[in-house]
Coordinates of C-alpha atoms in Angstrom, one line a residue:
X1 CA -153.1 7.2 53.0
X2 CA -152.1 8.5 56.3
X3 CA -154.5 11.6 57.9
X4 CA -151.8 14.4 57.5
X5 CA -151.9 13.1 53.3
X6 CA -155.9 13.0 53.0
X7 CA -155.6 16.7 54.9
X8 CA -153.2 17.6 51.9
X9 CA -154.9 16.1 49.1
X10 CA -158.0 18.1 50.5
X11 CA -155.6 21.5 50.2
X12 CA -154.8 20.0 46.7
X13 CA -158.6 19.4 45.5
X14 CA -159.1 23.1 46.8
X15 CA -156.3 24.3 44.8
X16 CA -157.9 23.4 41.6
X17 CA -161.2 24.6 42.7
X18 CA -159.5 27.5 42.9
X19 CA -157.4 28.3 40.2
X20 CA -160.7 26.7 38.3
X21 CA -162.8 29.8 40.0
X22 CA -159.9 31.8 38.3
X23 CA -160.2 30.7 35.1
X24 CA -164.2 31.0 34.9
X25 CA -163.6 34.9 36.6
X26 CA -161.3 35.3 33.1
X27 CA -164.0 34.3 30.6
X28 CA -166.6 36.1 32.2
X29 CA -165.2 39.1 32.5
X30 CA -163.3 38.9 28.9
X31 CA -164.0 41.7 26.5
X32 CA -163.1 39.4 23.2
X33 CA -164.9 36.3 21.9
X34 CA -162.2 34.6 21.4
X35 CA -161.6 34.7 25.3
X36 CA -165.5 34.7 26.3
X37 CA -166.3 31.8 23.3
X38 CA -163.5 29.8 22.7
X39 CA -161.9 29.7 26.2
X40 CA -158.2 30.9 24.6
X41 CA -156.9 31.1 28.5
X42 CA -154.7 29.5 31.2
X43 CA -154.8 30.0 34.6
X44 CA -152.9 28.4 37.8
X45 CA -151.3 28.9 41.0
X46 CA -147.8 28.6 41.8
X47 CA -145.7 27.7 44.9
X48 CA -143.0 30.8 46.5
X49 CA -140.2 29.4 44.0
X50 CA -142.6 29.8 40.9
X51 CA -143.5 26.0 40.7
X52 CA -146.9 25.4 39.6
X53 CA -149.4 23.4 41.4
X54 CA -152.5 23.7 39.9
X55 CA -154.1 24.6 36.6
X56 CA -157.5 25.6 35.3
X57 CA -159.0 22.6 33.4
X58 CA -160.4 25.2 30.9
X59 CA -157.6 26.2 28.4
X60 CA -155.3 25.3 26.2
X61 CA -151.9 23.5 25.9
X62 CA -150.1 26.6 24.4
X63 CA -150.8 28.8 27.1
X64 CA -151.5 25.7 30.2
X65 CA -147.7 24.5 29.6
X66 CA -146.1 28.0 28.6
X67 CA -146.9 29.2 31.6
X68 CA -145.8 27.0 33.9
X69 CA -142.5 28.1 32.5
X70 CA -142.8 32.0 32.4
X71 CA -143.4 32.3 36.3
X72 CA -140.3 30.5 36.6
X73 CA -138.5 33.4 34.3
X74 CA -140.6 36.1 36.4
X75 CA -139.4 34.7 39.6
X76 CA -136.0 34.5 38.7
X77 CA -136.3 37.9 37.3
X78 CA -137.6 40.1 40.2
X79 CA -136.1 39.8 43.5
X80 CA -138.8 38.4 46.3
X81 CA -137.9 40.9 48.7
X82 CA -139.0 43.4 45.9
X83 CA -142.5 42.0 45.9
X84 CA -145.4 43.8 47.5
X85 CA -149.2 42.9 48.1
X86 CA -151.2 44.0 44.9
X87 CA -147.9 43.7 42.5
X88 CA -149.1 42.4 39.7
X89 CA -146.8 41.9 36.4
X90 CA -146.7 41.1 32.8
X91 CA -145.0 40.5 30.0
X92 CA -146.3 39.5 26.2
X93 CA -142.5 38.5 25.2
X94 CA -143.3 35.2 23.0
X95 CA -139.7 33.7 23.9
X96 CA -140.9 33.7 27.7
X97 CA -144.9 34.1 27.6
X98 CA -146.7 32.3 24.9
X99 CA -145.1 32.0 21.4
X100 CA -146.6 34.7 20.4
X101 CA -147.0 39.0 21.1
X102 CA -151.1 38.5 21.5
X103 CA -150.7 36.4 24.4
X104 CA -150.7 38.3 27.7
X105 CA -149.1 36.6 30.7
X106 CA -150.1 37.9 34.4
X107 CA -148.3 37.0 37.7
X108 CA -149.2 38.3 40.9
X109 CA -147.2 37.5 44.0
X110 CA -149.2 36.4 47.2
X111 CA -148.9 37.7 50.4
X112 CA -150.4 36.1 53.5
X113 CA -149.2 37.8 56.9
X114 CA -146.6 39.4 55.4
X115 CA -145.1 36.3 53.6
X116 CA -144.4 35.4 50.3
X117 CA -146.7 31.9 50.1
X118 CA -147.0 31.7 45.9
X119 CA -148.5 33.4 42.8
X120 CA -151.1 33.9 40.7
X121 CA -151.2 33.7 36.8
X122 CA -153.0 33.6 34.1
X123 CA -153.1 34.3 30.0
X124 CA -155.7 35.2 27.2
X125 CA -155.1 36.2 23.4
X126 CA -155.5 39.9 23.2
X127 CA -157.4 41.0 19.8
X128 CA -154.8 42.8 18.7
X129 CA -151.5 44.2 19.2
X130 CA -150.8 46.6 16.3
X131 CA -147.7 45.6 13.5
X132 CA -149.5 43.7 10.7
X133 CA -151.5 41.6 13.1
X134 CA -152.3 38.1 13.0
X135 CA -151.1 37.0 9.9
X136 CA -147.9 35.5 8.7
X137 CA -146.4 38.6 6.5
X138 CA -144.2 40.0 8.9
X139 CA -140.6 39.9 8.6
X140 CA -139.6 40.3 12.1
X141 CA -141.1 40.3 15.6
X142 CA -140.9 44.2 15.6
X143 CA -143.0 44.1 12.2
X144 CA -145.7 42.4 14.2
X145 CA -146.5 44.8 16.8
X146 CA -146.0 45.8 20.3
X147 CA -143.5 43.4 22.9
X148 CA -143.8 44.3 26.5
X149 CA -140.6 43.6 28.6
X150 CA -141.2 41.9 32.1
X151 CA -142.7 44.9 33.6
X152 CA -145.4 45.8 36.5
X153 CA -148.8 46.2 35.3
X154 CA -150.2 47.1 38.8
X155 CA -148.0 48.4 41.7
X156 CA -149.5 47.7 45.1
X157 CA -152.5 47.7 44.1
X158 CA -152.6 50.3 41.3
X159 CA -152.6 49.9 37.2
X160 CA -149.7 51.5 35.6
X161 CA -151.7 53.7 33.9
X162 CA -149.3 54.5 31.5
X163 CA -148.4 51.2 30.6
X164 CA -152.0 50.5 29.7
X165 CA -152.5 53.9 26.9
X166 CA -149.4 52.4 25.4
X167 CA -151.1 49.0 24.9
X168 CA -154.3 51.0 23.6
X169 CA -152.6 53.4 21.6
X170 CA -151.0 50.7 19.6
X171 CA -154.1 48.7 19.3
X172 CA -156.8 48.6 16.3
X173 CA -159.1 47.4 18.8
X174 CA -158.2 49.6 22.0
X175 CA -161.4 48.7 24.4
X176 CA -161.2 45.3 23.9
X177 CA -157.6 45.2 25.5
X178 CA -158.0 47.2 27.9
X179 CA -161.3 45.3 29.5
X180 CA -159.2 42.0 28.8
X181 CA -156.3 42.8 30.4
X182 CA -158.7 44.2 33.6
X183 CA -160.2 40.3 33.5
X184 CA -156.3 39.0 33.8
X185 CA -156.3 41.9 36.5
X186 CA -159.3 40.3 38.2
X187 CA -158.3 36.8 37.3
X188 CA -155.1 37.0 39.6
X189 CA -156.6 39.2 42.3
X190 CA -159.5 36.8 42.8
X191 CA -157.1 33.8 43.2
X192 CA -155.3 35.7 45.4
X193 CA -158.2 36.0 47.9
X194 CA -159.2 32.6 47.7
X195 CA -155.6 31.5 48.0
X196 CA -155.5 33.6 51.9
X197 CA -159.1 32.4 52.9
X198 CA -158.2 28.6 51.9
X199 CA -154.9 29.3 54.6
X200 CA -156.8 30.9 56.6
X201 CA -158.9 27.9 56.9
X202 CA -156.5 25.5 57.1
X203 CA -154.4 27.4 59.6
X204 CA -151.1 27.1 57.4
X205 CA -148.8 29.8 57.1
X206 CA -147.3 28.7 53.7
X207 CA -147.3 26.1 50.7
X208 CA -144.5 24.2 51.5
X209 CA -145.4 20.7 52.8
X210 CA -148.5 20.8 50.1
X211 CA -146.0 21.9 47.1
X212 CA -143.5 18.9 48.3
X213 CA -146.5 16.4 48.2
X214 CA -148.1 17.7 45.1
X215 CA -144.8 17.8 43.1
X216 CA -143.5 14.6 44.3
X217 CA -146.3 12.5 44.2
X218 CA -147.1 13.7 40.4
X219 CA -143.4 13.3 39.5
X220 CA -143.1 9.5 41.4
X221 CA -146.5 8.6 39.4
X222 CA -145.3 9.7 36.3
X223 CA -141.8 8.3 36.5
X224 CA -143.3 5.4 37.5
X225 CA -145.1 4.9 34.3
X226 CA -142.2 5.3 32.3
X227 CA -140.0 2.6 34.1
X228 CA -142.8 0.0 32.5
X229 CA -142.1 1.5 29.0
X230 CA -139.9 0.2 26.5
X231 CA -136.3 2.0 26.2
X232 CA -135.0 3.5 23.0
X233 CA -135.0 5.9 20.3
X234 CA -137.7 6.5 17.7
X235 CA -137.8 8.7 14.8
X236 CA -140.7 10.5 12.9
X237 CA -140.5 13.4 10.3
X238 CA -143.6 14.9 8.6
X239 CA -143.5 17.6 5.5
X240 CA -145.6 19.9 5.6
X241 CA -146.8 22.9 3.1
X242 CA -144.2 26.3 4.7
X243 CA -145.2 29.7 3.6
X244 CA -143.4 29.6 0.3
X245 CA -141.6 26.0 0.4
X246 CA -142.1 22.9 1.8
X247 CA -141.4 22.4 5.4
X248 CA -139.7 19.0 7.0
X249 CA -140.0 18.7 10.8
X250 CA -138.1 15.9 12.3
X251 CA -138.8 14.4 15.8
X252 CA -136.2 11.8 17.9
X253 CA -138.4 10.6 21.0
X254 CA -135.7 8.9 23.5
X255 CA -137.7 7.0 26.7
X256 CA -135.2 6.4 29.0
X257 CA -135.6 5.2 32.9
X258 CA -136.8 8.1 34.5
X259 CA -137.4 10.4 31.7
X260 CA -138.4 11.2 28.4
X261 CA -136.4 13.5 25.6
X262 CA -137.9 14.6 22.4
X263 CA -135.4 16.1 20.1
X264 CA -135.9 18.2 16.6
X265 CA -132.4 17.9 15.4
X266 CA -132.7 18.1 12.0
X267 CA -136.0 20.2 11.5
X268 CA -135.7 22.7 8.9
X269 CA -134.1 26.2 9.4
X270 CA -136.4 29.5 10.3
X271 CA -139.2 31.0 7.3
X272 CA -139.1 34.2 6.6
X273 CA -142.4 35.2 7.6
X274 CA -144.3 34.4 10.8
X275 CA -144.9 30.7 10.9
X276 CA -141.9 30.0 13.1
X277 CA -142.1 28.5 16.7
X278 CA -140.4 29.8 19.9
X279 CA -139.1 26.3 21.5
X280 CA -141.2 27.2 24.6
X281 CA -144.6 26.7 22.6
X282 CA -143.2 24.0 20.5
X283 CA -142.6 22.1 24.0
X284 CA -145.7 23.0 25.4
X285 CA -147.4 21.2 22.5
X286 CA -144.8 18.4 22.6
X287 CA -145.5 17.5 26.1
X288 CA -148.9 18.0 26.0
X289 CA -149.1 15.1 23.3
X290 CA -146.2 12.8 25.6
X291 CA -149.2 13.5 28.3
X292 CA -151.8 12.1 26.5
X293 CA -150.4 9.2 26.7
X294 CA -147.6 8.9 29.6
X295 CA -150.0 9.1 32.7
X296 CA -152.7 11.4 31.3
X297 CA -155.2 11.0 35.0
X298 CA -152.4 12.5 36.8
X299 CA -152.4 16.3 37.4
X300 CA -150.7 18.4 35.3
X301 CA -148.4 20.4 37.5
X302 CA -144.3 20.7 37.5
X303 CA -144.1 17.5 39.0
X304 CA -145.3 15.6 36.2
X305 CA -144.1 18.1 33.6
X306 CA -140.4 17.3 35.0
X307 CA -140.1 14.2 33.2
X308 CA -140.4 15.2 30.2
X309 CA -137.5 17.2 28.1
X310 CA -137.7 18.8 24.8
X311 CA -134.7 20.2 22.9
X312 CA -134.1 21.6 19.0
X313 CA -131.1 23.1 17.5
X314 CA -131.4 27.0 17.9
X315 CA -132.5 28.6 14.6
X316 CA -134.3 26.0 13.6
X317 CA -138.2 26.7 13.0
X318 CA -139.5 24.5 16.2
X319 CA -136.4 26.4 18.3
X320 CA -137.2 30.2 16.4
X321 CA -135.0 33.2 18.1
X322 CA -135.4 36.6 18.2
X323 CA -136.6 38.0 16.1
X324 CA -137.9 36.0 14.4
X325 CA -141.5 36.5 13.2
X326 CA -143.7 33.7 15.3
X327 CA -147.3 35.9 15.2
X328 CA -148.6 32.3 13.2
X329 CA -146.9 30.5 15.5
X330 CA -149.6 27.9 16.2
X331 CA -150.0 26.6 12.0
X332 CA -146.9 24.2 12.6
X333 CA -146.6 24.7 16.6
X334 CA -149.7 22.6 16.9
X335 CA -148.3 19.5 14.6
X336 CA -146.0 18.6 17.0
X337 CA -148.2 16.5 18.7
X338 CA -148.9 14.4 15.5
X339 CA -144.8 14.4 15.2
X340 CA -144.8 12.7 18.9
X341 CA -147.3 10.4 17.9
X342 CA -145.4 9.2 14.8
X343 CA -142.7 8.2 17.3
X344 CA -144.8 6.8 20.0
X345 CA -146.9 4.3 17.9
X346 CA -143.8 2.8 17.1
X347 CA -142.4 2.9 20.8
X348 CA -145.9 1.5 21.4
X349 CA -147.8 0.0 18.8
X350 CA -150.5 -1.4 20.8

């Protein structure tokens, strides 16, 4: 390892101390046991093009692997030049958050000298969003409560006050959200501030040689580790209980030389109540179980998410459109990992 490499894996080891401090701010602050107890969170910085570097270690798949792809919709979305110190936005939309309207998603653009260098972002469960709440009976995502558009939640530096009575006055549990949604607040603004003293440290004026090693390097290793596996295509299908009839969810798990595709052509169609699955949570789980066992020491970051694909015919319930009910999103989101498995213990029996 050369010196200017060990000085960036030192930026990189601070980067997860970082976005670690981020994630433990979140808990704390949290109103709701399910954010305080059961650590229902994600938390990570991102690079100025909305790739992410770094992750807490406390959270889960659904929200760790989600987000890594709503910044990229954020930044896509709102126009760089547009950004301002103390922006912070939000959206709850399941199809580009986290599967579902509970989950809050947070990104807050950092600004060091002027410059866009990256963003902050993280995501809890909020209690509750009115509709019928967390239960399968709704219909339609309007039956299950409030969606919030891409919006701004704080505008240099101030909460859109408005914005937050909405969110309370469609709420059963109206203190709880607000204080959680002040711990995302406080979740991205204090990873903010560590993310200006750690360049102010360093003496760097921006993220791009460290996002070019951390993305590379994590992408090479991973790629790496799939050249030594067998090539092919593997099947697995599982049945599984539905809300009023059984369920079949079918997996095709391709390796090829550089990548790996997981396919649910041929899962059953949409329920009509709330078990369905936006394809953004259905991947999250998906890659999370290919991680487990394709290069689980290295970081997980967009480098070595890259390699990995997952695809379903639209409509069906792992690729759920709007709007669809997905508040239950998780019941059958969550098998997919034992649907990859199927096809990897054949790919790899031993």
């Amino acid at each position: 390892m050369t010196a200017d490499n060990t000085r960036l894996q030192v930026l990189w080891d601070r980067l997860l101390a970082v976005v670690e401090e981020q994630g433990q701010i979140l808990i704390r602050a949290a109103f709701s046991p399910i954010v305080r107890e059961c650590g229902d969170i994600s938390a990570g910085f991102f690079d100025a093009e909305g790739r992410m570097l770094a992750q807490a270690v406390t959270g889960t798949p659904g929200h760790v692997n989600t987000m890594a792809m709503a910044v990229k919709s954020l930044r896509a979305r709102f126009p760089a030049q547009d950004m301002r110190s103390g922006d912070i936005y939000v959206t709850n939309d399941p199809w580009i958050a986290s599967g579902h309207l509970n989950d809050f998603l947070l990104m807050m653009p950092v600004i060091h000298a002027g410059r866009l260098v990256g963003f902050t972002s993280c995501t809890s469960h909020l209690v509750d969003l009115g509709g019928q709440g967390m239960g399968p009976e709704g219909t339609d995502i309007q039956d299950e409560g409030l969606l919030i558009p891409p919006c701004k939640l704080v505008a240099a530096g101030d909460v859109n006050a408005l914005l937050l009575d909405i969110v309370k006055a469609n709420s059963r549990e109206p203190i709880a959200n607000e204080g959680d949604i002040y711990a995302l607040i406080a979740c991205c603004e204090a990873g903010a501030a560590r993310i200006c003293q750690t360049m102010d440290e360093f003496g760097i004026t921006d993220f791009r040689d460290l996002s070019r090693y951390i993305v590379e390097t994590s992408r090479r290793g991973t790629i790496d580790i799939i050249k030594e596996l067998p090539k092919g295509t593997w099947n697995n299908a599982m049945t599984v209980d539905g809300y009023d009839r059984p369920l079949t969810l079918r997996a095709a798990l391709t390796i090829a030389e550089d990548h790996v595709l997981v396919d649910f052509a041929g899962t059953d169609p949409c329920a009509r109540k709330g078990i369905n699955v936006p394809l953004n949570y259905a991947t999250a789980y998906t890659v999370f179980a290919l991680r487990c066992v394709i290069g689980p020491d290295i970081p997980n970051n967009d480098g070595s998410l890259e390699p990995f694909q997952v695809t379903g015919p639209p409509g069906c319930i792992l690729n759920a459109r709007p709007p669809s009910p997905v508040a239950m999103r998780h019941t059958l989101g969550q098998m997919t990992p034992d649907l990859v498995f199927g096809c990897l213990a054949q790919a790899l029996p031993d």
